[in-house]
């Protein structure tokens, strides 16, 4: 009898965990979606465990790098805001690509002043309007940046969404894929001349794609990249995060072949308590996130480590988590799979020659 009661309580506890830790407020509608949700939660729990076990390695040394310029997408809140703060502490000039430059400036200025890093410190910050989910906006943004800056030393592709309901953008792309991947793919392409101009043999320019541990369970659905059939937010998110990892790996292969002084990285910032989870069931139990998840400052460390750590010089193409080089999706080592996605993406976005923007 006691065993039956114990089993009953265990089952109830398991159901509660499943419900309150769902990646979406929506319930799975069929078996495949249920399995997807189980896999995401398993990956999340493994990620939380790694964050706890490797917390001592999750640190980055900041040092002065006057004269360098970094561009960050979505740097006005969450992890992005902490990324900007660390770049400012390194005396790096920062360009923020944000939806609302005026409101973003207010938020960043307030945060930096609270951290004693306001205007008095000489922080150089620039705000430009960017909707990373709009190809037109990305192109307009890139034109403005290219007109003002001849070099970009660090490009941090940070902006992203997770668990959003199904929606097609003005370009006809699913939200996760376009915001997390397509927009940054195009932006990287357009800014390659400025990255090339910044890189040297001693200090390569760096591209950092902020991905997620769920890349490991991602799958590229070439027959339906928009996931219009049997849409489940977690599947779309996982796909976009895998795409970011494969993108970083393939571009690195080409940079090495062409002799470009640029290196690409992808990274998992950790399971971080930010607004990224606003569409998940964890909003019903915020105390759990505060207890188990990293805070935004901790989440920003691996991103900054990927962008500036001297130990990574010449080690492009790597995937990092908790400021350590880690393994990721099995396709990461498969150059054929990396190239396949790259070619499909170029065709999808109408890019004729990714590595030579002027020759489009």
XYZ file of C-alpha atoms in Angstrom:
360
model
C 0.000 0.000 0.000
C 2.817 2.361 0.909
C 4.518 1.664 -2.412
C 1.312 2.448 -4.282
C 0.952 5.745 -2.425
C 4.578 6.586 -3.123
C 4.144 5.770 -6.789
C 0.982 7.882 -6.889
C 2.698 10.881 -5.326
C 5.625 10.401 -7.705
C 3.300 10.404 -10.699
C 1.539 13.543 -9.488
C 4.888 15.249 -8.883
C 6.038 14.277 -12.370
C 2.892 15.704 -13.951
C 3.328 18.957 -12.022
C 6.935 19.268 -13.164
C 5.898 18.609 -16.755
C 3.125 21.200 -16.634
C 4.985 24.000 -14.854
C 8.239 23.563 -16.787
C 6.723 23.408 -20.271
C 8.544 25.393 -22.933
C 5.188 26.793 -24.033
C 1.944 27.671 -22.292
C 0.242 25.518 -24.922
C -0.282 21.836 -24.189
C 1.117 19.337 -26.722
C -1.657 18.392 -29.133
C -0.351 15.013 -30.255
C 2.211 12.350 -29.445
C 5.069 13.864 -31.459
C 4.627 17.216 -29.702
C 4.493 15.466 -26.330
C 7.769 13.683 -27.083
C 9.314 16.980 -28.230
C 8.336 18.612 -24.961
C 9.806 15.759 -22.925
C 13.085 16.059 -24.837
C 13.228 19.821 -24.292
C 12.618 19.444 -20.576
C 15.241 16.729 -20.315
C 17.724 18.944 -22.165
C 16.817 21.837 -19.866
C 17.398 19.817 -16.712
C 20.758 18.622 -18.046
C 21.610 22.245 -18.852
C 20.695 23.394 -15.342
C 22.792 20.587 -13.862
C 25.794 21.562 -15.993
C 25.400 25.203 -14.983
C 25.532 24.169 -11.326
C 28.417 21.718 -11.704
C 30.494 24.046 -13.905
C 29.713 27.304 -12.135
C 33.344 27.743 -11.092
C 34.472 27.778 -14.714
C 31.791 30.287 -15.706
C 33.947 33.383 -15.422
C 35.581 35.828 -17.780
C 38.431 38.266 -17.253
C 37.717 41.744 -18.566
C 40.571 43.882 -19.870
C 40.899 47.210 -21.659
C 40.608 47.095 -25.457
C 40.486 50.728 -26.457
C 39.895 51.318 -30.146
C 37.769 48.230 -30.707
C 34.172 48.378 -31.876
C 31.508 45.799 -31.060
C 28.018 45.442 -32.501
C 25.318 43.754 -30.438
C 21.782 42.947 -31.554
C 19.167 43.325 -28.842
C 21.405 44.760 -26.132
C 18.790 46.690 -24.191
C 17.572 44.030 -21.727
C 18.282 40.615 -20.267
C 21.602 39.053 -21.173
C 22.181 41.689 -23.853
C 22.182 44.507 -21.306
C 24.872 42.728 -19.268
C 26.875 42.043 -22.423
C 26.902 45.760 -23.191
C 28.007 46.559 -19.636
C 30.971 44.198 -19.869
C 31.985 45.588 -23.255
C 31.883 49.106 -21.793
C 34.058 47.939 -18.903
C 36.570 46.814 -21.544
C 36.520 50.329 -23.018
C 35.034 48.943 -26.250
C 32.844 51.196 -28.380
C 29.415 49.571 -28.711
C 26.746 49.724 -31.416
C 23.325 48.467 -30.371
C 20.865 47.255 -32.983
C 17.477 47.605 -31.278
C 13.808 48.002 -32.184
C 13.365 51.262 -30.293
C 16.599 53.275 -30.006
C 15.112 55.999 -27.767
C 13.645 53.664 -25.152
C 16.680 51.398 -25.350
C 19.009 54.310 -24.664
C 16.997 55.185 -21.557
C 17.155 51.596 -20.289
C 20.882 51.173 -20.958
C 21.826 54.602 -19.559
C 19.847 53.900 -16.386
C 21.504 50.507 -15.939
C 25.023 51.802 -16.567
C 24.541 54.772 -14.257
C 23.319 52.412 -11.551
C 26.516 50.412 -12.145
C 28.650 53.582 -12.013
C 29.435 53.232 -15.716
C 27.493 56.191 -17.049
C 28.461 59.027 -19.357
C 31.122 60.201 -16.924
C 33.218 57.129 -17.725
C 33.341 58.064 -21.401
C 31.346 55.050 -22.577
C 30.828 55.200 -26.349
C 27.405 53.844 -27.245
C 25.464 54.126 -30.483
C 21.831 53.149 -30.981
C 20.379 52.249 -34.372
C 16.939 50.947 -35.258
C 16.919 47.264 -36.162
C 14.138 44.734 -36.499
C 16.196 41.588 -36.946
C 13.069 39.775 -38.155
C 12.744 42.042 -41.200
C 15.169 41.595 -44.064
C 14.509 45.154 -45.206
C 15.314 46.485 -41.740
C 18.513 44.412 -41.585
C 19.680 45.821 -44.907
C 18.858 49.411 -43.902
C 20.641 48.923 -40.594
C 23.718 47.484 -42.272
C 23.873 50.421 -44.703
C 23.857 52.889 -41.800
C 26.575 50.996 -39.961
C 28.774 50.679 -43.045
C 28.431 54.414 -43.693
C 29.646 55.287 -40.179
C 32.146 52.562 -39.335
C 34.948 51.098 -41.411
C 35.708 48.333 -38.927
C 33.704 45.999 -36.693
C 35.914 43.954 -34.363
C 33.158 41.996 -32.615
C 29.706 41.030 -33.886
C 27.432 39.494 -31.252
C 24.268 37.992 -32.748
C 22.278 38.050 -29.529
C 18.648 39.020 -30.214
C 16.199 36.143 -30.137
C 12.785 34.724 -29.275
C 11.643 31.443 -27.738
C 8.362 29.571 -27.534
C 6.334 32.119 -29.509
C 3.046 31.151 -31.202
C 3.138 30.412 -34.910
C 3.499 33.528 -37.045
C 4.956 34.369 -40.437
C 6.871 37.632 -40.811
C 6.499 40.129 -43.662
C 9.070 38.098 -45.603
C 7.078 34.886 -45.177
C 9.403 33.296 -42.595
C 8.532 31.627 -39.290
C 9.402 33.857 -36.309
C 12.006 31.680 -34.589
C 13.897 30.958 -37.784
C 14.004 34.518 -39.030
C 14.741 36.308 -35.744
C 17.207 33.799 -34.323
C 18.893 32.771 -37.565
C 17.995 34.357 -40.938
C 18.295 37.958 -39.748
C 21.707 37.366 -38.201
C 22.838 35.345 -41.210
C 22.074 38.301 -43.490
C 23.588 40.840 -41.092
C 26.811 38.860 -40.835
C 26.962 38.629 -44.605
C 26.529 42.382 -45.077
C 29.129 43.307 -42.438
C 31.865 40.926 -43.584
C 33.954 43.715 -45.216
C 34.035 45.602 -41.904
C 34.929 42.434 -39.992
C 37.708 41.639 -42.468
C 39.063 45.175 -42.094
C 39.201 44.763 -38.313
C 40.849 41.356 -38.094
C 44.610 40.881 -37.862
C 46.871 37.874 -37.483
C 47.398 38.775 -33.817
C 43.768 39.629 -33.037
C 41.067 38.174 -35.237
C 37.651 39.779 -35.560
C 35.016 37.646 -33.847
C 31.457 36.627 -34.603
C 29.442 35.181 -31.732
C 26.107 33.446 -32.286
C 24.172 33.189 -29.028
C 22.607 29.754 -29.363
C 21.255 27.296 -26.769
C 21.898 23.823 -25.419
C 18.735 22.658 -27.226
C 20.727 22.752 -30.459
C 21.681 19.204 -29.454
C 18.113 17.977 -29.991
C 17.392 20.226 -32.966
C 16.460 18.999 -36.414
C 16.542 20.940 -39.692
C 13.278 20.230 -41.486
C 14.307 21.006 -45.061
C 10.876 20.034 -46.340
C 9.198 22.603 -44.099
C 11.620 25.131 -42.619
C 8.676 27.266 -41.498
C 7.336 24.314 -39.471
C 3.864 25.094 -40.790
C 2.768 21.466 -40.433
C 2.260 20.230 -36.874
C 3.818 23.411 -35.469
C 5.164 23.196 -31.952
C 7.170 26.179 -30.621
C 9.935 24.048 -29.115
C 10.644 22.308 -32.430
C 10.942 25.653 -34.225
C 13.186 27.080 -31.517
C 15.461 24.020 -31.464
C 15.798 24.156 -35.245
C 16.824 27.830 -35.208
C 19.399 27.248 -32.473
C 20.933 24.320 -34.339
C 21.071 26.512 -37.444
C 23.133 29.108 -35.541
C 25.668 26.465 -34.491
C 26.059 25.014 -37.987
C 26.337 28.538 -39.420
C 29.236 29.392 -37.099
C 31.005 26.155 -37.948
C 30.656 26.471 -41.722
C 31.728 30.110 -41.895
C 34.823 29.232 -39.874
C 35.757 26.530 -42.359
C 35.574 29.104 -45.128
C 37.414 31.825 -43.195
C 40.270 29.381 -42.625
C 40.303 28.355 -46.282
C 40.308 31.952 -47.496
C 42.891 33.110 -44.963
C 40.533 35.646 -43.345
C 41.443 36.852 -39.873
C 37.924 36.250 -38.570
C 36.692 33.571 -36.205
C 33.141 32.432 -35.518
C 31.811 30.951 -32.315
C 28.454 29.730 -31.095
C 27.635 29.530 -27.419
C 25.075 28.496 -24.830
C 24.778 31.235 -22.188
C 23.140 28.802 -19.769
C 19.562 28.364 -18.631
C 19.016 31.997 -17.722
C 16.151 33.720 -15.946
C 15.126 36.350 -18.521
C 12.047 37.486 -20.425
C 12.913 34.861 -23.030
C 10.762 32.503 -20.941
C 7.685 34.743 -21.051
C 5.844 32.287 -23.303
C 6.692 29.251 -21.155
C 4.802 27.734 -18.224
C 7.665 28.702 -15.911
C 5.987 32.105 -15.579
C 3.481 30.384 -13.268
C 6.286 29.503 -10.829
C 8.832 32.373 -11.092
C 10.478 31.352 -7.801
C 11.687 28.147 -9.484
C 13.499 30.169 -12.130
C 15.042 32.424 -9.490
C 16.201 29.373 -7.551
C 17.536 27.169 -10.348
C 18.345 29.361 -13.351
C 21.359 31.592 -13.889
C 20.797 35.312 -13.519
C 21.383 37.517 -16.608
C 24.838 38.617 -15.458
C 25.971 35.011 -15.150
C 24.404 34.274 -18.524
C 26.387 37.049 -20.211
C 29.775 35.642 -19.205
C 30.139 32.907 -21.821
C 29.051 35.319 -24.555
C 31.721 37.826 -23.552
C 34.275 35.054 -23.122
C 33.566 33.972 -26.697
C 33.996 37.561 -27.868
C 37.218 38.580 -26.113
C 39.033 35.716 -24.372
C 42.698 35.541 -25.502
C 42.612 31.787 -24.847
C 40.254 31.391 -27.805
C 42.468 33.214 -30.304
C 42.766 30.998 -33.366
C 40.160 28.534 -32.068
C 37.220 29.569 -34.207
C 34.317 27.293 -35.013
C 34.007 26.181 -31.414
C 30.867 25.902 -29.291
C 31.088 27.162 -25.723
C 29.140 26.800 -22.502
C 30.122 28.015 -19.035
C 33.231 29.602 -20.581
C 34.485 26.229 -21.780
C 34.693 24.618 -25.201
C 32.027 21.921 -25.263
C 30.465 19.427 -27.662
C 27.172 20.105 -29.392
C 24.965 18.610 -32.114
C 26.396 15.663 -34.059
C 26.056 17.633 -37.333
C 28.582 20.176 -35.995
C 31.406 17.882 -37.116
C 29.721 17.092 -40.434
C 30.911 19.639 -42.996
C 28.415 18.300 -45.551
C 25.468 19.030 -43.253
C 26.890 22.446 -42.362
C 27.286 23.342 -46.030
C 23.834 22.019 -46.923
C 22.104 24.371 -44.495
C 24.366 27.239 -45.553
C 23.499 26.799 -49.254
C 19.787 26.458 -48.562
C 19.874 29.617 -46.454
C 21.667 31.576 -49.154
C 19.059 30.464 -51.678
C 16.233 31.333 -49.278
C 17.563 34.856 -48.694
C 18.689 35.450 -52.271
C 22.369 35.727 -51.387
C 24.572 34.886 -54.386
C 27.996 35.138 -52.766
C 27.912 35.230 -48.976
C 31.636 35.822 -48.488
C 31.826 38.719 -50.957
C 28.835 41.026 -50.346
C 29.831 43.504 -53.060
C 29.506 40.738 -55.636
C 25.856 39.961 -54.887
